Amino acid sequence: MTDTAAAGATAANLNVTGLELSNVVRRFGAVTALAGVDLTVRAGELLTILGPSGSGKTTMLKVVAGFELPDEGSVRLGVHDITVASPARRNIGMVFQNYALFPHMNVAANIAFPLEMRRMAPPMIADKVAWALQTVGLTGYDRRMPSQLSGGQQQRVALARAIVFDPGLLLLDEPFGALDRKLREQMQLEVKRLQRRLGLTTLFVTHDQEEALVLSDRIAVMNEGRLEQLGTPQDIYAHPRNRFVADFIGESNLFHGRVTAIEGGIAVVAVASDLVLRLVAMAGMRAGAEIGAVVRPERPRRLGSGEAADNAVEGELVEAVYVGESIKYRLRLSSGAELLVRWPFRAGGEMLGGGARLRVGWDARDMHAVPWS
Amino acid sequence: MVRPINALVSGLAFAAAAASMQAPASAQTQPAKPAQIVVNASGGAQAAALRKAFFEEYEKRFGVRVVDSSPADLGKLRAMVTTGNIEWAVTELNMEDAVRAQEMGLLEPIDAKIVDRSRFPANLQTRTHIYTRSAYSTVIGYRTDAFPEGKRPKSFADFWNVQAFPGPRSMQNSPIDNLEFALIADGVAPDKLYPIDVDRAFRKLDQIKKNVAVWWTTGAQSAQLLIDKEVVLGTAWNGRYYAAIQQGAPIAIEWNQGGIKESAFVIPKGAKDAHWGQQMLAVMSDAKLQAIYANIVTYPGLNLDATQYTDPKIAPHLPTHPDNLSKQWWQDVNWWVKNGKDVQDRWSRWVIAK
Amino acid sequence: MSVLTGVLGRRAGRHGPALALGILPIAFLLVLFVYPVLRLLLFSVENGSLAHFEKALTDGLYVQVLLATFEIAIVVAVICLLLGYPVAYLLATASPFWAGFGFALLLLPFWTSVLVRTYAWMIILGRNGIFNRTLLELGIVDQPLALLHNTTGVLIGMVHVLLPYMVFPIYSIMKRVDMQLLSAAEGLGASSAQAFRRIYLPLTLPGVFAGMTLVFIISLGFFITPALLGGGRVMMIGVQVERLVRQYLDWSLAAAVAVILLAVALGVAAFFRRVLKGDLTWT
């Protein structure tokens, strides 16, 4: 009874601990690529490392895959410490940016490769390869050479090769970069579905925030070797923790100001002599603090004359851009600051012309603060 | 890189391309003076000696520039004559090749009105197409530090005697001379060498084979082997050993039983500068000039008067010096022309056999 | 009339350069390769007889020397491969500076003639040569090693001359191999040795085959190096061909031997091409 319970507990633990990085540091000479990263990828979740180039995300990927060893810290996968394990012993399936298919082997041989390396019996290999091909929708393509496949098909093969050996972790290194937009969106959804269906713990690396928002269970935003924020896509989008995240994730309006007062949970922020903004105060916020005030472009609404709002501003329309389902307007406020707004575009609706004067407003809860320094 | 296939192919292409052209009109009666003539010879140190002894004089006498080229090559001569595209006014050939060339009609006759051989040995005066430029000898050479005074090899019997004269030997990778040496070592008198008893010669060669460390291919190699102490005893052309001795190598020449032979110059049949080639042979016949040449490379000319102009210090090193000449035997070139190819094939088989 | 010539002139002007560009290389190949080979074939079947081939293929001497030539060419190609593959790998993976340095070393011998290099080897490898003297002085051997005037000497001299012909084709293929494939293989569970054997080696085989073909074929034509370094005991077919051409003027037999060599060379090239194709569609 106790034994069974213990076994169950271990299994549960196994299930919750996917990948765990503790205080991982990697330096290249004077450059610190990873400055003490702590990160846990839960079992079965798709976690995206998002960051600009040079943020350390590629180094992190290499440390996880075993192509780089950390100078400090540890990497665990399930119950195993894989900090210094060779890539071959980590049991991680990786899809490379350019797929890295073996050009001299046909599709079946590419997919069979990790199984052969594991000394699996040939009949079982055949079964697994057939399963993997079916899973990625390439049944019947086993005799093709990689050079005879389209980009999307190559990616499916790479994916099949990465999952065929039941890896403890799936690593995706910017795998959609080489595809055209339509195919990219299709493949993103397919990968997501597959990942859900197979319950694969997945670490996905990209610099494309849109892709990250679509695919991820959680997103880890990286900059200069550090984790800036970890959270769900909604969380990160709505509540960027700092200026970098606010700026990097989606479009946003960022105003620099000083808290002048906190009144009933609402902070009053002076941005310029004639621009005062209100937002929901954060815990510990005090008057006098220098902050950034962030509002997403789809939050402001047009105000009728005399209509009031927590934040109301008036400005001149300097630019209007039609972007399909919505229109982006750029307003110049009297303070000289600019405000970007995005409103849905309805059929039959009219686009506003340049030079028009507009009043717009938004609620205090649509705006939040990020530390300035 | 020396690539015989390529050489052959390009040679054939050259020959074929030129074959379509007509041979030039028959020899001019009034030979115009060309800007230059080409004298083809063996090359190496010899080219400088030829220039110093003969070409400089020729250029002064006729105002015709002399260009030298090398190597002596019967195949090329044949290609030139058959295609009518003849670069050479004169070319050197070894005697065997010269006789073959004459048999195939590849040579112009020597013009006795231009080339004065009246002071040559009688048997050489009558050669119709072959001009005997020089004589050279294949002789025994040894390292003086390997064989102390009084224990030095004096004959081919000694050369074969590996107990009394131990040490690795070298000989030319060719049946020519070696068959004769073998017979002499086996006791055949030098005047009874021809016709060569080939079987007997090879049997005798079998006895020395494992003591011959190197079958040399080039003249330069033959002397270098003694200099580098790769071998202590060998055979080579006398001029090669002489040059090594001049450079201070501890080497001595044994003239006894050396194989002396002629070295020939010929004029290719139909050469456009044939007349100027005859003039070159005339210059080469000058006794004083022959002495200059012999002083440099110890290959004497055959004008008997040349001896009196030769440096007395050099004279004992010439194969034609009376003391040396009496110890050597003359090669029968006609035997070699007749049997050379078959014997060569047998030699090749023998030399590579384990 | 003037209109006509004008039109023709324009046309010629438009197509002329392209035509000239095409004709020159074709003419070059015809004159320098196709025609000589045809002449060679004609010489070899003089009077419509195959007697020269019969002699070349039945005369013990020619058969023996041909076989010895192939044997040496194969051994040289294999040694060049064993030495050249790692060298090519070092060059392909070195930094540009070290790669340039390596290439300079590799190409340096090309600035000296084969004959000079051959004599240099005679000085180095002789019984009293630099190498043996050093070994003797260091007490590593008490008898000089027989490195010269035998097959060993021939192999050393030929490998030295031919090594670059192995390194360059392999290097150029290695440079095109995506090194990420090796990371991918290791990530999929392959050891370094397995990644090399299953991925890197197959992908660099085209270079290996090109190098083998090149070295083998060039080896067939060697003769002065074997004659000098082999002490006369190592005879390659080139010596025989040269003697037939220059001394005995038996051009038909020489041509027959040359045609046999050409056929073997083409056969070897075709063989490697087939193996290569087979390999590419394998698994």
Tab-separated table of C-alpha atoms in Angstrom, chain B residues 211-336:
chain	number	residue	atom	x	y	z
B	211	ASN	CA	75.042	-7.074	-54.468
B	212	VAL	CA	73.921	-4.367	-56.843
B	213	ALA	CA	72.042	-2.016	-54.530
B	214	VAL	CA	71.048	0.376	-57.281
B	215	TRP	CA	70.498	0.048	-61.010
B	216	TRP	CA	70.936	3.683	-61.926
B	217	THR	CA	68.862	5.557	-64.468
B	218	THR	CA	70.451	8.961	-64.928
B	219	GLY	CA	74.069	9.996	-65.254
B	220	ALA	CA	73.715	12.433	-62.377
B	221	GLN	CA	72.467	9.614	-60.176
B	222	SER	CA	75.394	7.348	-61.048
B	223	ALA	CA	78.002	9.633	-59.475
B	224	GLN	CA	75.776	10.814	-56.640
B	225	LEU	CA	75.442	7.221	-55.409
B	226	LEU	CA	79.180	7.106	-54.689
B	227	ILE	CA	79.212	10.607	-53.242
B	228	ASP	CA	76.346	9.741	-50.845
B	229	LYS	CA	78.043	6.440	-49.956
B	230	GLU	CA	74.933	4.593	-51.051
B	231	VAL	CA	77.373	2.308	-52.833
B	232	VAL	CA	81.131	1.960	-52.622
B	233	LEU	CA	81.736	0.524	-56.077
B	234	GLY	CA	80.039	1.189	-59.386
B	235	THR	CA	80.172	1.800	-63.080
B	236	ALA	CA	79.393	5.080	-64.788
B	237	TRP	CA	80.428	7.287	-67.677
B	238	ASN	CA	83.930	8.618	-67.096
B	239	GLY	CA	82.935	12.298	-67.212
B	240	ARG	CA	80.469	11.865	-64.361
B	241	TYR	CA	83.079	10.405	-62.040
B	242	TYR	CA	85.585	13.024	-63.151
B	243	ALA	CA	83.192	15.828	-62.228
B	244	ALA	CA	82.618	14.269	-58.792
B	245	ILE	CA	86.381	13.923	-58.255
B	246	GLN	CA	86.827	17.576	-59.231
B	247	GLN	CA	84.333	18.484	-56.500
B	248	GLY	CA	86.540	16.703	-53.995
B	249	ALA	CA	84.668	13.423	-53.625
B	250	PRO	CA	86.940	10.544	-52.501
B	251	ILE	CA	86.414	8.648	-55.733
B	252	ALA	CA	88.865	7.013	-58.141
B	253	ILE	CA	88.407	5.749	-61.686
B	254	GLU	CA	89.697	2.373	-62.891
B	255	TRP	CA	90.127	2.509	-66.665
B	256	ASN	CA	90.938	-1.157	-67.018
B	257	GLN	CA	88.269	-3.041	-69.015
B	258	GLY	CA	86.210	0.109	-69.509
B	259	GLY	CA	83.774	0.042	-72.422
B	260	ILE	CA	84.589	2.872	-74.810
B	261	LYS	CA	82.126	4.034	-77.409
B	262	GLU	CA	81.458	6.854	-79.796
B	263	SER	CA	79.032	9.662	-79.294
B	264	ALA	CA	77.508	10.979	-82.481
B	265	PHE	CA	76.135	14.138	-83.954
B	266	VAL	CA	73.850	13.943	-86.986
B	267	ILE	CA	71.901	16.245	-89.279
B	268	PRO	CA	68.186	15.428	-89.610
B	269	LYS	CA	67.096	14.549	-93.132
B	270	GLY	CA	65.590	17.584	-94.827
B	271	ALA	CA	66.628	20.028	-92.128
B	272	LYS	CA	66.128	23.517	-93.518
B	273	ASP	CA	69.388	24.623	-91.925
B	274	ALA	CA	71.266	21.498	-93.044
B	275	HIS	CA	74.061	23.535	-94.577
B	276	TRP	CA	74.520	25.437	-91.320
B	277	GLY	CA	74.467	22.142	-89.486
B	278	GLN	CA	77.374	20.959	-91.672
B	279	GLN	CA	79.175	24.165	-90.741
B	280	MET	CA	78.592	23.367	-87.063
B	281	LEU	CA	80.182	19.931	-87.538
B	282	ALA	CA	83.096	21.659	-89.253
B	283	VAL	CA	83.593	23.892	-86.231
B	284	MET	CA	83.338	20.868	-83.951
B	285	SER	CA	86.187	19.250	-85.923
B	286	ASP	CA	88.639	22.007	-85.024
B	287	ALA	CA	91.425	20.459	-82.932
B	288	LYS	CA	91.925	23.515	-80.706
B	289	LEU	CA	88.228	23.832	-80.002
B	290	GLN	CA	87.997	20.113	-79.254
B	291	ALA	CA	90.770	20.566	-76.703
B	292	ILE	CA	88.813	23.363	-75.006
B	293	TYR	CA	85.817	21.071	-74.747
B	294	ALA	CA	87.794	18.125	-73.413
B	295	ASN	CA	89.441	20.340	-70.774
B	296	ILE	CA	86.009	21.089	-69.358
B	297	VAL	CA	84.194	17.756	-69.372
B	298	THR	CA	86.818	15.114	-70.271
B	299	TYR	CA	84.917	13.949	-73.317
B	300	PRO	CA	87.565	14.313	-76.057
B	301	GLY	CA	86.979	15.052	-79.707
B	302	LEU	CA	88.336	12.579	-82.252
B	303	ASN	CA	90.681	14.925	-84.131
B	304	LEU	CA	94.047	13.365	-83.422
B	305	ASP	CA	95.669	16.819	-83.308
B	306	ALA	CA	93.498	17.824	-80.357
B	307	THR	CA	95.734	15.914	-77.942
B	308	GLN	CA	98.573	18.417	-78.351
B	309	TYR	CA	96.330	21.305	-77.296
B	310	THR	CA	94.805	19.487	-74.344
B	311	ASP	CA	95.820	20.529	-70.859
B	312	PRO	CA	98.466	17.982	-69.791
B	313	LYS	CA	96.794	17.724	-66.417
B	314	ILE	CA	93.523	16.765	-68.109
B	315	ALA	CA	94.955	14.393	-70.698
B	316	PRO	CA	95.333	11.376	-68.341
B	317	HIS	CA	91.627	11.646	-67.555
B	318	LEU	CA	90.540	11.237	-71.164
B	319	PRO	CA	89.360	7.849	-72.370
B	320	THR	CA	91.389	8.389	-75.555
B	321	HIS	CA	94.660	8.941	-73.709
B	322	PRO	CA	97.002	6.181	-74.965
B	323	ASP	CA	97.477	4.716	-71.474
B	324	ASN	CA	93.727	4.474	-70.991
B	325	LEU	CA	92.770	3.507	-74.508
B	326	SER	CA	94.931	0.392	-74.421
B	327	LYS	CA	93.077	-0.916	-71.368
B	328	GLN	CA	89.579	-0.558	-72.807
B	329	TRP	CA	87.465	-2.352	-75.401
B	330	TRP	CA	85.377	-0.755	-78.145
B	331	GLN	CA	81.659	-1.323	-78.145
B	332	ASP	CA	80.276	-3.065	-81.257
B	333	VAL	CA	77.358	-0.816	-81.918
B	334	ASN	CA	76.070	-2.917	-84.806
B	335	TRP	CA	75.545	-5.896	-82.528
B	336	TRP	CA	73.468	-3.741	-80.219
